[in-house]
């Protein structure tokens, strides 16, 4: 979707704002700066019938020390999830484990993380980043799932390639996919840019995944897509253990509650960490239209 000029202007002005003010915008979407903040957020979600997935904020790191630090923090996260008896997995960006400067090292770090997750009987979702790393991210997912059951990937419905990726992944073995629209602004030759096309692609991919027997995280707050997903689940007679809805912390809480009340499983993405400021600014730069949600959130709770 093209960026709204007003939102672009707002993003341009954000670095001039005091951090405390930026925190006011961001805190609804971020559990806090420390692991305990994330545990608290997940505990509250568990109490209202949702599961969680914790994201340690950080990406595009540039050296091995940072990889080791991220890995250590993710291991602590897995320990804490178990110690606190939380219903919660983790979500990881491969660029946080060195993808952009050492692909083999990144895969080794992921293997180390997967071993910890296996010991904890927990699940690791590999987030999807921009299209420059789609292929390598899916390749690492392929390698990992040969040796580990509890790993999943993400498919973005905005990309033209996604139907083929889904077909290939499902042909190769058991597949666990989070399906989302995709947050990165991508060029027209590789991605749909029209909102309706992205929606239609999402619904087609969802049916493709469900019919093919994949386990699916339906990650959207779009009421039209939620309604279509509910219709597909009913029409195809999909069992509860084959899918869950997924939403971001602080977004469309009313829709979230409605889905839980209707008996659907629902997982909430819970980001936390010292790097919240960089994360928020980067997200906004990547897709200035998010600024529209932020402005709206100052006034409206949906
Ligand atoms: C659990 C989860 C994991 C994700 N993981 C990835 C990933 O790995 N890679 C990736 O590229 N993208 C990821 N995304 C982001 C996703 O690609 C979309 O950018 C995002 O979900 C917005 O799309 P939407 O389907 O909710 O539809 P939209 O049309 O953007 O939103 C529908 C409605 O939801 C509400 N809404 C949506 N976002 C917000 C917000 N931030 N604040 C307030 N209201 C909002 C608004 O009411 C809006 O009208 C993830 C999303 C979720 C929910």
Tab-separated table of C-alpha atoms in Angstrom, residues 5-247:
chain	number	residue	atom	x	y	z
A	5	UNK	CA	1.935	11.736	2.895
A	6	UNK	CA	0.579	12.897	6.282
A	7	UNK	CA	1.877	9.754	7.993
A	8	UNK	CA	5.251	10.211	6.269
A	9	UNK	CA	5.428	13.745	7.635
A	10	UNK	CA	4.632	12.510	11.116
A	11	UNK	CA	7.385	9.891	10.946
A	12	UNK	CA	9.834	12.555	9.845
A	13	UNK	CA	8.990	14.603	12.926
A	14	UNK	CA	9.219	11.722	15.412
A	15	UNK	CA	12.995	11.857	16.014
A	16	UNK	CA	12.449	15.431	17.226
A	17	UNK	CA	10.017	14.250	19.904
A	18	UNK	CA	11.250	13.504	23.412
A	19	UNK	CA	11.655	9.740	24.022
A	20	UNK	CA	9.091	9.934	26.810
A	21	UNK	CA	6.499	11.117	24.317
A	22	UNK	CA	7.443	8.378	21.826
A	23	UNK	CA	7.018	5.884	24.710
A	24	UNK	CA	3.467	7.164	25.151
A	25	UNK	CA	2.781	6.158	21.541
A	26	UNK	CA	4.604	2.846	21.748
A	27	UNK	CA	3.810	1.434	25.172
A	28	UNK	CA	0.476	0.015	24.144
A	29	UNK	CA	2.293	-2.317	21.740
A	30	UNK	CA	5.331	-3.190	23.866
A	31	UNK	CA	5.232	-5.073	27.171
A	32	UNK	CA	8.127	-3.072	28.651
A	33	UNK	CA	11.901	-3.088	28.765
A	34	UNK	CA	12.524	-6.169	30.947
A	35	UNK	CA	11.719	-9.858	30.795
A	36	UNK	CA	9.525	-9.521	33.877
A	37	UNK	CA	7.372	-7.048	31.930
A	38	UNK	CA	6.909	-9.660	29.206
A	39	UNK	CA	6.058	-12.397	31.735
A	40	UNK	CA	3.535	-10.094	33.396
A	41	UNK	CA	1.887	-9.300	30.047
A	42	UNK	CA	1.714	-13.001	29.130
A	43	UNK	CA	0.345	-13.945	32.564
A	44	UNK	CA	-2.461	-11.402	32.107
A	45	UNK	CA	-3.171	-12.795	28.637
A	46	UNK	CA	-3.195	-16.381	29.939
A	47	UNK	CA	-5.702	-15.326	32.607
A	48	UNK	CA	-8.128	-14.219	29.893
A	49	UNK	CA	-7.691	-17.359	27.801
A	50	UNK	CA	-4.999	-16.233	25.314
A	51	UNK	CA	-1.568	-17.744	24.760
A	52	UNK	CA	1.494	-15.622	23.990
A	53	UNK	CA	4.629	-15.494	21.910
A	54	UNK	CA	7.472	-13.363	23.268
A	55	UNK	CA	9.666	-11.339	20.925
A	56	UNK	CA	12.957	-10.046	22.325
A	57	UNK	CA	13.281	-6.723	20.508
A	58	UNK	CA	16.337	-6.349	18.335
A	59	UNK	CA	17.218	-6.966	14.702
A	60	UNK	CA	19.881	-6.295	12.088
A	61	UNK	CA	22.704	-6.706	14.534
A	62	UNK	CA	26.238	-6.444	13.172
A	63	UNK	CA	28.581	-8.660	15.223
A	64	UNK	CA	28.893	-12.006	16.975
A	65	UNK	CA	28.805	-10.505	20.481
A	66	UNK	CA	25.330	-9.181	19.762
A	67	UNK	CA	24.267	-12.616	18.466
A	68	UNK	CA	25.483	-14.215	21.703
A	69	UNK	CA	23.658	-11.628	23.793
A	70	UNK	CA	20.399	-12.179	21.882
A	71	UNK	CA	20.752	-15.949	22.129
A	72	UNK	CA	21.360	-15.737	25.878
A	73	UNK	CA	18.305	-13.520	26.345
A	74	UNK	CA	16.121	-15.896	24.358
A	75	UNK	CA	17.346	-18.821	26.474
A	76	UNK	CA	16.520	-16.881	29.639
A	77	UNK	CA	13.109	-16.199	28.137
A	78	UNK	CA	12.520	-19.927	27.622
A	79	UNK	CA	13.645	-20.640	31.205
A	80	UNK	CA	11.303	-17.977	32.574
A	81	UNK	CA	8.347	-19.172	30.531
A	82	UNK	CA	8.805	-22.622	32.061
A	83	UNK	CA	9.491	-21.382	35.621
A	84	UNK	CA	6.411	-19.171	35.518
A	85	UNK	CA	4.288	-21.936	33.930
A	86	UNK	CA	3.213	-19.593	31.138
A	87	UNK	CA	1.357	-20.672	28.001
A	88	UNK	CA	3.781	-19.019	25.645
A	89	UNK	CA	6.311	-19.576	22.835
A	90	UNK	CA	8.942	-17.292	21.331
A	91	UNK	CA	9.234	-15.387	18.040
A	92	UNK	CA	12.662	-14.717	16.561
A	93	UNK	CA	13.956	-12.565	13.716
A	94	UNK	CA	16.906	-14.216	12.005
A	95	UNK	CA	18.585	-10.844	11.492
A	96	UNK	CA	18.800	-10.710	15.292
A	97	UNK	CA	20.941	-13.856	15.115
A	98	UNK	CA	23.309	-12.539	12.450
A	99	UNK	CA	21.487	-13.466	9.209
A	100	UNK	CA	22.733	-10.402	7.373
A	101	UNK	CA	26.425	-11.010	8.006
A	102	UNK	CA	26.824	-14.769	8.563
A	103	UNK	CA	24.130	-17.114	7.257
A	104	UNK	CA	25.808	-20.303	8.490
A	105	UNK	CA	26.445	-18.747	11.905
A	106	UNK	CA	22.795	-17.700	12.045
A	107	UNK	CA	21.648	-21.251	11.349
A	108	UNK	CA	23.999	-22.559	14.079
A	109	UNK	CA	22.599	-20.023	16.549
A	110	UNK	CA	19.074	-21.102	15.616
A	111	UNK	CA	20.031	-24.747	16.138
A	112	UNK	CA	21.321	-23.872	19.621
A	113	UNK	CA	18.077	-22.042	20.353
A	114	UNK	CA	15.980	-24.910	19.001
A	115	UNK	CA	17.825	-27.354	21.289
A	116	UNK	CA	16.917	-25.195	24.301
A	117	UNK	CA	13.337	-24.968	23.065
A	118	UNK	CA	13.175	-28.721	22.703
A	119	UNK	CA	14.407	-29.196	26.288
A	120	UNK	CA	11.656	-26.835	27.416
A	121	UNK	CA	9.089	-28.451	25.088
A	122	UNK	CA	8.463	-25.020	23.646
A	123	UNK	CA	7.845	-23.598	20.181
A	124	UNK	CA	9.922	-21.173	18.099
A	125	UNK	CA	8.371	-19.060	15.357
A	126	UNK	CA	10.773	-17.550	12.829
A	127	UNK	CA	9.390	-14.082	11.989
A	128	UNK	CA	9.577	-13.024	8.342
A	129	UNK	CA	11.487	-9.870	7.481
A	130	UNK	CA	11.678	-7.942	4.193
A	131	UNK	CA	11.769	-9.649	0.791
A	132	UNK	CA	15.573	-9.512	0.510
A	133	UNK	CA	15.718	-12.374	3.049
A	134	UNK	CA	12.568	-14.380	2.239
A	135	UNK	CA	14.391	-17.211	0.445
A	136	UNK	CA	17.210	-17.598	2.952
A	137	UNK	CA	14.762	-17.442	5.879
A	138	UNK	CA	12.608	-20.213	4.384
A	139	UNK	CA	15.721	-22.250	3.597
A	140	UNK	CA	16.843	-22.089	7.229
A	141	UNK	CA	13.317	-23.050	8.317
A	142	UNK	CA	13.505	-26.070	5.962
A	143	UNK	CA	16.839	-27.148	7.459
A	144	UNK	CA	15.611	-26.757	11.039
A	145	UNK	CA	12.375	-28.644	10.600
A	146	UNK	CA	14.321	-31.662	9.386
A	147	UNK	CA	15.649	-31.994	12.964
A	148	UNK	CA	13.105	-30.172	15.133
A	149	UNK	CA	9.313	-30.458	15.302
A	150	UNK	CA	8.595	-27.315	17.257
A	151	UNK	CA	9.518	-24.667	14.672
A	152	UNK	CA	7.356	-22.572	12.370
A	153	UNK	CA	7.776	-19.927	9.676
A	154	UNK	CA	5.795	-16.921	8.413
A	155	UNK	CA	4.283	-16.303	4.980
A	156	UNK	CA	3.311	-12.796	3.836
A	157	UNK	CA	0.223	-12.535	1.628
A	158	UNK	CA	1.504	-9.354	-0.031
A	159	UNK	CA	4.228	-11.280	-1.893
A	160	UNK	CA	3.466	-12.765	-5.343
A	161	UNK	CA	5.734	-15.708	-4.569
A	162	UNK	CA	3.829	-16.871	-1.477
A	163	UNK	CA	1.447	-19.360	-3.160
A	164	UNK	CA	4.450	-21.170	-4.637
A	165	UNK	CA	6.327	-21.049	-1.318
A	166	UNK	CA	3.330	-22.553	0.461
A	167	UNK	CA	2.957	-25.289	-2.177
A	168	UNK	CA	6.664	-26.151	-1.975
A	169	UNK	CA	6.775	-26.182	1.826
A	170	UNK	CA	3.700	-28.385	2.110
A	171	UNK	CA	4.997	-30.794	-0.532
A	172	UNK	CA	8.207	-31.199	1.462
A	173	UNK	CA	6.757	-32.080	4.871
A	174	UNK	CA	4.672	-31.045	7.904
A	175	UNK	CA	4.333	-27.283	7.861
A	176	UNK	CA	3.533	-24.751	10.577
A	177	UNK	CA	2.894	-21.299	9.163
A	178	UNK	CA	1.901	-17.924	10.565
A	179	UNK	CA	0.050	-16.168	7.754
A	180	UNK	CA	0.086	-12.353	7.770
A	181	UNK	CA	-0.246	-9.532	5.241
A	182	UNK	CA	3.393	-8.434	5.586
A	183	UNK	CA	4.509	-5.220	7.214
A	184	UNK	CA	7.318	-4.147	4.864
A	185	UNK	CA	6.727	-1.871	1.901
A	186	UNK	CA	7.828	-3.880	-1.131
A	187	UNK	CA	8.225	-2.998	-4.825
A	188	UNK	CA	5.286	-3.624	-7.179
A	189	UNK	CA	7.069	-6.258	-9.242
A	190	UNK	CA	7.275	-8.640	-6.289
A	191	UNK	CA	4.298	-7.642	-4.132
A	192	UNK	CA	0.636	-6.732	-4.348
A	193	UNK	CA	0.182	-3.098	-3.431
A	194	UNK	CA	-3.612	-2.882	-3.541
A	195	UNK	CA	-5.292	-3.567	-0.167
A	196	UNK	CA	-7.998	-5.787	-1.698
A	197	UNK	CA	-5.435	-7.845	-3.611
A	198	UNK	CA	-3.452	-8.403	-0.394
A	199	UNK	CA	-6.661	-9.472	1.346
A	200	UNK	CA	-7.681	-11.849	-1.442
A	201	UNK	CA	-4.213	-13.347	-1.485
A	202	UNK	CA	-4.443	-13.848	2.305
A	203	UNK	CA	-7.750	-15.727	2.017
A	204	UNK	CA	-6.509	-17.894	-0.873
A	205	UNK	CA	-3.300	-18.757	0.995
A	206	UNK	CA	-5.265	-19.576	4.131
A	207	UNK	CA	-7.469	-22.030	2.245
A	208	UNK	CA	-4.407	-23.505	0.531
A	209	UNK	CA	-2.729	-24.056	3.915
A	210	UNK	CA	-5.799	-25.403	5.710
A	211	UNK	CA	-6.794	-27.733	2.862
A	212	UNK	CA	-3.206	-29.008	2.630
A	213	UNK	CA	-3.153	-29.929	6.347
A	214	UNK	CA	-0.685	-27.276	7.533
A	215	UNK	CA	-0.983	-25.870	11.041
A	216	UNK	CA	-1.810	-22.160	10.682
A	217	UNK	CA	-1.483	-19.043	12.814
A	218	UNK	CA	-4.005	-16.642	11.285
A	219	UNK	CA	-2.299	-13.340	12.092
A	220	UNK	CA	-4.591	-10.453	11.295
A	221	UNK	CA	-6.752	-7.796	12.953
A	222	UNK	CA	-8.667	-7.185	9.747
A	223	UNK	CA	-12.330	-7.959	10.535
A	224	UNK	CA	-13.018	-8.920	6.908
A	225	UNK	CA	-10.203	-11.495	6.952
A	226	UNK	CA	-11.223	-12.791	10.365
A	227	UNK	CA	-14.765	-13.315	9.114
A	228	UNK	CA	-13.534	-15.050	5.955
A	229	UNK	CA	-11.196	-17.237	8.040
A	230	UNK	CA	-14.046	-18.274	10.326
A	231	UNK	CA	-16.090	-19.209	7.233
A	232	UNK	CA	-13.198	-21.276	5.817
A	233	UNK	CA	-12.648	-23.087	9.132
A	234	UNK	CA	-16.337	-23.997	9.234
A	235	UNK	CA	-16.646	-24.914	5.550
A	236	UNK	CA	-13.541	-27.114	5.595
A	237	UNK	CA	-14.373	-28.673	8.988
A	238	UNK	CA	-10.976	-27.684	10.412
A	239	UNK	CA	-10.211	-29.058	13.905
A	240	UNK	CA	-9.223	-26.688	16.723
A	241	UNK	CA	-5.672	-28.014	16.930
A	242	UNK	CA	-4.942	-27.089	13.289
A	243	UNK	CA	-5.224	-23.326	13.651
A	244	UNK	CA	-5.150	-20.363	15.979
A	245	UNK	CA	-5.753	-16.667	15.505
A	246	UNK	CA	-2.838	-14.372	16.305
A	247	UNK	CA	-2.811	-10.666	17.137
